[in-house]
Amino acid sequence: MHPAPSVIIFTTLSGLGFGLLTFLGLGLPDVTGWTAFWFFVIGYVLAVGGLSASAFHLGHPERALKAFTQWKTSWLSREAVTSVAALLTMALYGAGLVFFDTAWQPLGWIGAALSLLTVFTTSMIYTQMKTVPRWHMVWTPAHFLTLSLAGGALLAGQAFASIFLLLLAGMTTVAMWIIGDTRFARSGTDMATATGLGRIGTVKAFEPPHTGTNYLLREFVHVVGRKHGRKLRLIAGLLAFVVPILLMLLLVTHVTAALAILSHVAGVFAARWLFFAEAEHVVGLYYGKR
Amino acid sequence: MAQPELNLSPKVSDEVRKTTCYMCACRCGINVHMKDGPDGKKRVAYIEGNRDHPVNKGVLCAKGSAGIMQVNAPSRLRAPLKRVGERGSGEFEEISWDEAYAIAEGWLRPIRETDPSKLAFFTGRDQSQSFTSFWAQNFGTPNYAAHGGFCSVNMAAAGIYTMGGAFWEFGQPDWDHTKLFLLFGVAEDHDSNPIKMGLGKIKARGAKVIGVNPIRSGYNAIADEWVGITPGTDGLFILSLVHCLMKAGRIDLDYLARWTNAPVLVDKDTGLILRDGDGKELVIDRVTGEPTAFDKPGVRPDLSATHPDGHKPVLHLMAERYLSDDYAPEAVAGRCGIPAPRIRAIASELARVAFEESFELPIKWTDFRGETHETMTARPVSMHAMRGISAHANGFQTCRALHVLQILLGTVEAPGGFRFKPPYPKPSRIHPKPHCKVTPGEPLDGPHLGFVHGPEDLALREDGSPARIDKAYTWENPMSAHGLMHMVISNAHAGDPYKIDTLFMYMANMSWNSSMNTTGTMKMLTDKDENGDYVIPHIIYSDAYSSEMVAYADLILPDTTYLERHDCISLLDRPICEADAAADAIRWPVVEPDRDVKGFQSALCDLGARLGLPGFVNEDGSQRYADYGDYITNHIRRPGIGPLAGWRGNGESHGRGEANPNQIDRYIENGGFFVAHIPEGAEYMKPWNAAYQDWAVEIGLYDTVQPYLFTLYVEPMQKFRRAAEGHGPIQPPDHLRDQVARNMDPLPFWSDPAPANLAADYPITALTQRPMAMYHSWGSQNAWLRQLHGHNPLYVPTKLMRDHGLKDGDWARVTSRHGEITVPVMEMAALNENTVWTWNAIGKRKGAWALDKDAPEATKGFLLNHLIHELLPSKGDGHRWSNSDPITGQAAWFDLKVRLEKVPAPAESKPSLPPIKSPVGKGPKDLAWKVGQ
Amino acid sequence: MTQLPAQTQKKLGLVIDLDTCVGCHACVISCKGWNTENYGAPLSDQDAYGANPSGTFLNRVHSYSVQPLATSAKPHPAAQTIHFPKSCLHCEDAPCVTVCPTGASYKRTEDGIVLVNESDCIGCGLCAWACPYGARELDAAEGVMKKCTLCVDRIYNENLPEVDRTPACVRTCPAGARHFGDFADPESNVSRLTAERGGLDLMPEQGTKPVNKYLPPRPKDEMPEFDVLAPYLEPVAENPGGFIGWLDRALEKL
Ligand SMILES: Nc1nc2c(c(=O)[nH]1)N[C@H]1C(S)=C(S)[C@@H](COP(=O)(O)OP(=O)(O)OC[C@H]3O[C@@H](n4cnc5c(=O)[nH]c(N)nc54)[C@H](O)[C@@H]3O)O[C@H]1N2
Ligand SMILES: Nc1nc2c(c(=O)[nH]1)N[C@H]1C(S)=C(S)[C@@H](COP(=O)(O)OP(=O)(O)OC[C@H]3O[C@@H](n4cnc5c(=O)[nH]c(N)nc54)[C@H](O)[C@@H]3O)O[C@H]1N2
Ligand code: SF4
Ligand code: SF4
Ligand code: SF4
Ligand code: SF4
Ligand code: SF4
Ligand SMILES: [Mo]
């Protein structure tokens, strides 16, 4: 899949933002007033910023409101609905904290749940894609959710939780990578089923339908060298999980926490890049490419 | 939410105009849907096939549907151009038509008055040859031909000499009845939609297709059996099939005896045909045992008996030759790359289908001897072949061999076999003979092109030197029925046989894809003599688009696109007939040109009048034809016969009749074409069928009935051969004696073209194929088509990929005895293991066709032509031996032999030539083309 | 809207005959022509005359090379080339429809045609992600999703003569390799062809239940090869003399 910056930014930032909002909704850290205000600002900037980045890859962002209509079937629509619901609920809850020094806790819990649900809906946009076998498994939502929680914990300054969650996220991520590597082969989709010609013999792409490029090739066919992929996974794993965990284990100061966050965010970006770049869409088979 | 309401019946267009496609030479009927554009003018909105049209019956190929992108192509020329820079630079100035005519007249008038042969007028993909040749004839130059010589003259000439017609425009398989179809060396062909429709019919019935082709793509991909033959060996393979069939007696004796010259007696001393006092071929009558004229009513030609004096029938000579073990499958298998059992299996299948699956059609008919037959016997084996067998130096004899095979099986004109399209069948003897007598200031003594029947018909001057600049109809290639366009530039540059003054070309991209030795050709076109003058002093060219050739002319006459002009696809020329019908068609201006351009034929009407050419002026010297539309309507070729056959006279007579001023309107009303169906009972066995012959006379195809025998044995060839052996007053030069004696064999034989192309050093054959969605060089200016074929890899078989350490996307240097190119390669498994190939004419010169100079056509695409030379390697005897068939002069494109070598990827394919300046600028960046709202 | 109809009245679609398709691209261009001028936004082209041309097409023709496995009877089977046109298959369980957040993508209840209502489309591209077949292309000029409409603006169009109420690609296919009809009707041309020739689904494991069916190529290169003499080649003569003798006898029988 084409690793479009807009989707990478979107999923990374909104994951972090909703992760932070989840913690804020749970009252972790237990803040009010200006402190709460700044926490919420960070949460909203990340979540809303991420969401609006996603609008960049729309052909018609001005029609974005229509995307709220199909929650019965569409995970993207559900994401739209839950994200707005989460943001509104958390806004109310946050208003209580900032302006009234009050935690309307049930609202916070609902907001937290909605935030997490938003992350889940995001993950389901990818998970539902049978066409991308690497994504089409439970490890995808597990990865999205744990990562969001880990990032949220880091941002929320939840040192202990963050170590635990980073570990968990690291594990789901590694599991996602390793299991993901086998998914295409196990999906049952190959040149033979794509063309229906398998019963004659071994099928190879000969001439493509056009010598020029097209939308499909741009969007779905992105070949990352295997070696390159391994190296990037290592970097992503180090930055997103190992470094932050070490920093958080070492000693928690504002500086180390900030470094941990920066490292984590950089690592998540790398992991997200890989999430797309390594994902192979079955349509590539028609072009003899994956 | 409810489903949206759709308008399921939107208006399709404001008007439909029916004309004829010219995105290629197949000439399908099209419905051009017009809508009002933003400026209120009608514009082309959508093109689809015309369901009523005899050629395509509604279907349309990719090129046809993409016509809309041709008509709005940014590469269209906009006004006459006068060269202002050096030749080849592409620097021009737009001028008026008056100035253009004045320049042309300034060059042409003096040579017409002194020596008309100083004009060489050659037209490429011309479909108005009866008109352009008429112009050239009136000018008086012998130097006229169209592109047939480098295209497929072997196929056409072999067919006409053997059976009075060939494939493509001359005939077609009986798609409705055939049960086994053999296709030799065809990637696409001219009859492109009809062949696809025919294949579709065969496939729908589940009948069998055998594809003989080194490359398995396109039609050969759907063939049930693929015979991946070694290029250049089809003649051997076919004659081996002949061997098997003759040996097993699986030939149609009744057919051979009645309709062919198999029983005709050959003089044992001269090899000429025995004839009676009236010149009629003699056969031995099985009833009387006497030598008798072949067409005597009641005669039963005997295939077996020998003349008392020892003269044998043709079939005996064939038995003596083809029953030889030299043609046994085991003897040819290695050379052809086809296992002997497979050859036998194919021969067996031919025999089985032709004779065991035969059936009778209940068609009662009377033959030319007056005998009536209650039925027609089907031989449901059909064949089609094209350039894969014709574009070799042994092509003429290979094409002959194929026709002989068809005839031995009794399939030609039999139901289920191969059927001629009117005006064919037409025996070679009733075609004109070539004319070349030049008189200053006067027309030529007759038509340029035709069919020779002996040395006396050659186009030689008094001193025996070639009369024509292309050396057509000389001892080098006596039966060059279509001329040799590919030799014109080279001969003119060499001044051999003489120098010319003006080269006038139309619709042929001679500085690019239609020339061999492309770089050399560009040099010849730009070479200067010691005085600093161009060796070829003047070049006039007509194109519609900014092709590579434009840059090499001094004066450009910009043509319209095919939707902007009158054309006629005439029975006098290359009509659109089908096996069931005679038909012709027109084009008419369905859109008005928005530029200062003119239909080329109309320009010739103007220019002819300015030069005072007899056919183009009235008695009082005024212009005779205002434009081509006027010519089409009013020209009379023979009494009652004009360019168009339909609605003549008062509009009621067809075929023959006076000119009808409303004729073109009648064509437009009828969808742009005219069809005259062959009457019932006359659809098959046409050369011998009295009903057909009478009908052909009635509609003006012949002036008298012309029944004839198929000529398995071609006597005119023997006449040339005898001359080479020293008989007769007209003698070949000594250096050509052997060649003539060897090649002018009246029975087909096979010769190996490989040694002359140094196959020992260059062991791999390199071929090109037509892509179905591109027409030569024209397609690349088309925004839609160029996305399909924007560059062309060299396809290399798996074995050669492995041997050369190549993988997809690598680059290879390809070397021939003449030059080298460096190109990207791609593996192809379904390919003869010693053959490489690429799509033809995808590579483009930078700056041409209004494309960006970085267009992939120029940076990754390539032409194979750089590797092919118009001459064979020198034999050190001081003669220029052309890379052509020694019988017809057909360019031997497919004899090319090369070597491969893996090289690091260069920045661009090589040779990379400097860009030419575009006389029309560049195209727009993006397109979102929609005429309607 | 993005809920799939439980059932459609008709199941319109195409049968594509891989035994007959010669790979000519006629269907590709006629589709481009019709759909540029008709339904919705024109199919645009970028860098149309430039170095990297690219454009929107709703139907494209691939070609594949297939190497049959060697058997003892055929130790060196020849590779085959197969041309393979591909457009939207109008799946019964169209994943492209259910993922659409706006309802722009839908499957018509009357005939099962899968369409994009361009005025509702936000150009998110998700439906193209969901389609396993690459049947949807986002138009770069218009920013909306384009796909095969099964020529919904032709097949019922009362401004067209009845014979022409068929998709542009079907009408134009010179080889007759494309067939249009109603798969819900077991007697329709498409249902019968599918039954007779073993029409198959692409990527059945994706669970999309495509409506369009592909007729597999018929077996190739099956002609038996005979070691010594093919059955119809029993010699009548070994040499020219014998042949002429045979001629005489054979002519007697005529
Ligand atoms: N390597 C290789 N080379 C080959 C062949 C091959 O098989 N292999 N095949 C050979 C054969 S058979 C042929 S026929 C030739 C074909 O070669 P060409 O005859 O050169 O073919 P085209 O590219 O069709 O070029 C014809 C010219 O006509 C122009 N043209 C198009 N439409 C019009 C019009 O309406 N009016 C005018 N005035 N001009 C127009 C085009 O712009 C183009 O410049 O190529 C030959 N060259
Ligand atoms: N779409 C499209 N149609 C065209 C044209 C075009 O440019 N585009 N050009 C038109 C013109 S001018 C012409 S002349 C015709 C030509 O039509 P075709 O005769 O079909 O011409 P080519 O494409 O050159 O195909 C030649 C075929 O012969 C095969 N071949 C080569 N050598 C041998 C051999 O030794 N033996 C056998 N058995 N096969 C061999 C090649 O593999 C190739 O498949 O097409 C016409 N139609
Ligand atoms: S075959 Fe195609 S390009 Fe040629 S005339 Fe017919 S529709 Fe036009
Ligand atoms: S038009 Fe027909 S034959 Fe040509 S590519 Fe399309 S389906 Fe195949
Ligand atoms: S082929 Fe693709 S676009 Fe068409 S209905 Fe099926 S999933 Fe949707
Ligand atoms: S691109 Fe348009 S049709 Fe496709 S899912 Fe997005 S909104 Fe729906
Ligand atoms: S049915 Fe219509 S829209 Fe679909 S591929 Fe065919 S021509 Fe294109
Ligand atoms: Mo040609």
XYZ file of C-alpha atoms in Angstrom, chain B residues 631-919:
289
model
C -13.478 14.096 -58.654
C -15.162 11.225 -56.836
C -18.496 12.276 -58.244
C -17.549 13.180 -61.785
C -14.473 11.259 -62.820
C -15.138 8.562 -65.437
C -12.474 5.890 -65.719
C -13.990 3.640 -68.344
C -17.347 4.246 -69.969
C -19.932 4.039 -67.199
C -17.354 3.320 -64.516
C -16.317 5.880 -61.938
C -14.710 5.803 -58.522
C -17.961 4.855 -56.795
C -20.259 2.072 -57.946
C -23.439 2.922 -56.079
C -26.261 5.159 -57.223
C -24.863 6.099 -60.586
C -26.717 7.927 -63.362
C -30.093 9.067 -62.089
C -29.413 7.241 -58.851
C -31.070 4.004 -59.877
C -28.184 2.195 -61.538
C -25.370 0.508 -59.721
C -21.996 -0.549 -60.978
C -22.253 1.064 -64.374
C -23.817 4.398 -65.250
C -23.221 8.075 -65.848
C -21.888 10.336 -63.126
C -24.557 11.315 -60.612
C -24.160 14.767 -59.067
C -25.997 13.545 -55.951
C -23.995 10.397 -55.553
C -22.146 11.401 -52.394
C -25.396 12.430 -50.736
C -26.829 9.042 -51.522
C -23.829 7.429 -49.889
C -24.223 9.607 -46.821
C -27.903 8.685 -46.597
C -26.924 5.049 -46.763
C -24.395 5.278 -43.946
C -21.357 6.040 -46.081
C -21.175 2.846 -48.097
C -22.731 0.876 -50.924
C -23.232 -2.885 -51.053
C -24.215 -5.084 -53.964
C -24.870 -8.632 -52.832
C -23.684 -11.513 -54.915
C -26.753 -13.311 -56.227
C -27.785 -16.667 -54.809
C -25.933 -19.562 -56.335
C -22.959 -17.372 -57.165
C -21.412 -17.113 -53.712
C -18.876 -19.919 -54.103
C -16.691 -21.418 -56.829
C -16.601 -17.922 -58.298
C -13.748 -18.294 -60.803
C -15.695 -21.025 -62.570
C -19.247 -20.220 -61.648
C -21.162 -18.827 -64.632
C -23.651 -17.039 -62.392
C -20.869 -15.173 -60.631
C -19.040 -14.353 -63.822
C -22.171 -12.894 -65.383
C -22.929 -10.828 -62.316
C -19.347 -9.507 -62.211
C -19.691 -8.291 -65.787
C -23.063 -6.763 -65.039
C -21.798 -4.614 -62.186
C -18.634 -3.687 -64.018
C -15.966 -5.752 -62.282
C -14.990 -7.273 -65.620
C -15.893 -6.266 -69.121
C -16.273 -9.897 -70.237
C -16.476 -13.164 -68.299
C -13.062 -14.393 -67.144
C -13.093 -18.000 -66.013
C -9.607 -19.392 -65.471
C -7.599 -22.183 -63.931
C -5.635 -21.867 -60.731
C -1.979 -21.961 -61.578
C -0.123 -24.407 -59.409
C 2.561 -24.024 -62.048
C 3.249 -20.368 -62.915
C 4.331 -20.213 -66.496
C 5.515 -16.569 -66.520
C 8.160 -17.539 -64.013
C 9.434 -20.200 -66.350
C 9.721 -17.542 -69.047
C 12.061 -15.509 -66.876
C 13.964 -18.593 -65.997
C 14.402 -19.486 -69.640
C 15.749 -16.029 -70.321
C 18.258 -16.549 -67.546
C 19.221 -19.777 -69.259
C 19.991 -17.802 -72.395
C 16.757 -18.039 -74.374
C 15.065 -15.066 -75.994
C 16.032 -11.529 -76.913
C 15.733 -9.925 -73.481
C 18.506 -11.178 -71.261
C 19.367 -10.558 -67.613
C 22.761 -9.130 -66.790
C 25.227 -11.907 -66.111
C 25.541 -11.273 -62.400
C 21.818 -11.940 -62.017
C 21.507 -15.040 -64.207
C 21.933 -17.559 -61.434
C 19.642 -15.724 -59.090
C 16.891 -15.490 -61.692
C 17.276 -19.102 -62.788
C 17.160 -20.321 -59.223
C 14.341 -18.212 -57.892
C 11.941 -18.010 -60.818
C 10.938 -21.580 -60.230
C 7.409 -22.176 -61.509
C 6.773 -24.595 -58.654
C 7.222 -23.447 -55.054
C 10.434 -24.338 -53.284
C 12.114 -23.247 -50.107
C 15.377 -21.386 -49.758
C 17.064 -20.375 -46.554
C 17.329 -16.630 -46.013
C 19.579 -17.027 -42.981
C 23.042 -17.319 -44.559
C 22.748 -14.035 -46.462
C 22.003 -12.404 -43.126
C 25.096 -13.886 -41.517
C 23.156 -16.119 -39.184
C 26.339 -17.891 -38.182
C 27.467 -14.762 -36.349
C 24.046 -13.409 -35.523
C 22.058 -16.485 -34.551
C 18.872 -14.967 -33.126
C 15.957 -13.805 -35.268
C 14.495 -10.427 -34.296
C 10.905 -9.677 -35.259
C 8.285 -7.036 -34.798
C 4.552 -7.390 -34.338
C 1.707 -4.921 -34.798
C 0.046 -4.060 -31.527
C -3.713 -4.309 -32.018
C -4.275 -0.995 -30.322
C -1.748 1.049 -32.293
C -1.391 1.854 -35.939
C 2.266 2.154 -36.861
C 3.533 5.508 -35.711
C 0.161 7.254 -35.598
C -1.034 5.942 -32.280
C 1.432 7.683 -30.017
C -0.121 11.099 -30.536
C -3.329 9.678 -29.150
C -3.713 10.420 -25.455
C -5.647 7.231 -24.792
C -3.731 4.771 -26.907
C -0.322 5.893 -25.778
C -1.175 4.871 -22.249
C -1.537 1.303 -23.473
C 1.705 1.180 -25.439
C 3.938 4.047 -24.365
C 7.138 2.086 -24.692
C 8.183 -1.316 -25.913
C 10.471 -3.846 -24.319
C 12.334 -6.449 -26.322
C 10.652 -9.753 -25.528
C 13.180 -12.505 -25.032
C 12.422 -16.218 -24.628
C 13.146 -17.891 -21.316
C 16.112 -19.807 -22.635
C 17.851 -16.755 -24.068
C 17.131 -14.806 -20.881
C 18.893 -17.515 -18.932
C 21.751 -17.882 -21.400
C 22.425 -14.156 -21.301
C 21.967 -13.689 -17.568
C 19.020 -11.371 -18.125
C 16.032 -10.649 -15.933
C 12.975 -8.467 -16.497
C 13.867 -4.806 -16.674
C 17.515 -5.421 -17.552
C 18.942 -3.834 -20.656
C 20.603 -5.524 -23.559
C 22.658 -4.434 -26.490
C 21.239 -5.924 -29.660
C 23.631 -6.098 -32.566
C 23.030 -6.982 -36.171
C 25.454 -7.037 -39.061
C 24.389 -3.460 -39.657
C 24.149 -1.715 -36.296
C 23.289 -1.847 -32.655
C 20.611 -0.669 -30.290
C 20.410 -0.776 -26.491
C 16.996 -1.573 -25.121
C 15.090 -2.910 -22.095
C 14.215 -6.611 -22.093
C 11.314 -8.643 -20.772
C 10.904 -12.386 -20.576
C 8.295 -14.189 -22.622
C 7.768 -17.900 -22.153
C 5.457 -18.561 -25.076
C 8.023 -17.707 -27.705
C 10.204 -19.621 -30.123
C 13.381 -20.189 -28.187
C 15.620 -18.520 -30.712
C 13.523 -15.474 -31.485
C 13.192 -12.059 -29.880
C 10.602 -9.467 -30.779
C 9.106 -6.110 -29.987
C 6.031 -4.081 -30.851
C 6.421 -2.244 -34.109
C 6.820 1.539 -34.358
C 6.244 2.404 -30.700
C 9.637 4.132 -30.426
C 9.481 7.814 -31.356
C 11.905 10.568 -32.197
C 12.169 13.266 -29.547
C 10.183 16.305 -30.533
C 7.837 14.535 -32.925
C 4.083 14.069 -32.511
C 3.755 17.060 -30.128
C 4.965 14.864 -27.302
C 7.192 15.958 -24.476
C 10.821 15.326 -25.286
C 11.016 13.018 -22.283
C 8.100 10.949 -23.483
C 8.722 7.262 -22.783
C 8.239 6.560 -26.485
C 11.540 8.358 -27.020
C 13.427 7.490 -23.864
C 12.530 3.821 -23.400
C 10.821 2.991 -26.645
C 12.874 1.967 -29.626
C 12.737 1.009 -33.277
C 14.181 -2.228 -34.513
C 14.623 -0.594 -37.910
C 18.033 0.746 -36.945
C 19.296 -2.817 -37.187
C 17.820 -3.600 -40.585
C 19.511 -2.539 -43.798
C 17.901 -2.101 -47.191
C 20.920 -3.829 -48.723
C 22.399 -7.208 -47.950
C 26.012 -7.342 -46.800
C 28.265 -6.663 -49.771
C 29.419 -9.755 -51.613
C 32.445 -7.885 -52.846
C 31.251 -8.026 -56.449
C 30.512 -4.344 -56.775
C 26.743 -4.857 -56.804
C 24.168 -3.582 -54.352
C 22.125 -6.632 -53.340
C 18.900 -5.518 -51.806
C 17.453 -7.060 -48.696
C 14.359 -8.071 -50.567
C 12.684 -11.011 -52.159
C 14.469 -11.541 -55.493
C 11.156 -12.173 -57.222
C 8.979 -9.303 -56.050
C 11.324 -6.959 -54.219
C 9.328 -7.366 -51.007
C 11.370 -5.939 -48.136
C 12.673 -8.796 -46.012
C 11.978 -7.218 -42.613
C 11.800 -10.541 -40.828
C 15.109 -11.953 -41.997
C 16.835 -9.808 -39.383
C 19.447 -11.731 -37.375
C 20.961 -10.389 -34.168
C 23.119 -11.066 -31.167
C 22.315 -10.115 -27.549
C 24.477 -8.910 -24.743
C 23.550 -7.752 -21.256
C 24.648 -4.178 -20.500
C 24.205 -1.780 -17.570
C 21.028 0.265 -17.873
C 21.760 3.432 -19.848
C 19.878 6.652 -19.183
C 17.807 6.091 -22.320
C 17.445 3.557 -25.061
C 20.018 3.882 -27.812
C 20.565 5.220 -30.370
C 19.289 8.392 -28.791
C 18.894 11.015 -31.489
C 18.760 14.760 -30.897
C 15.264 16.209 -30.643
C 13.636 17.795 -33.652
C 11.828 21.065 -33.253
C 8.086 20.602 -33.151
C 6.316 22.652 -35.796
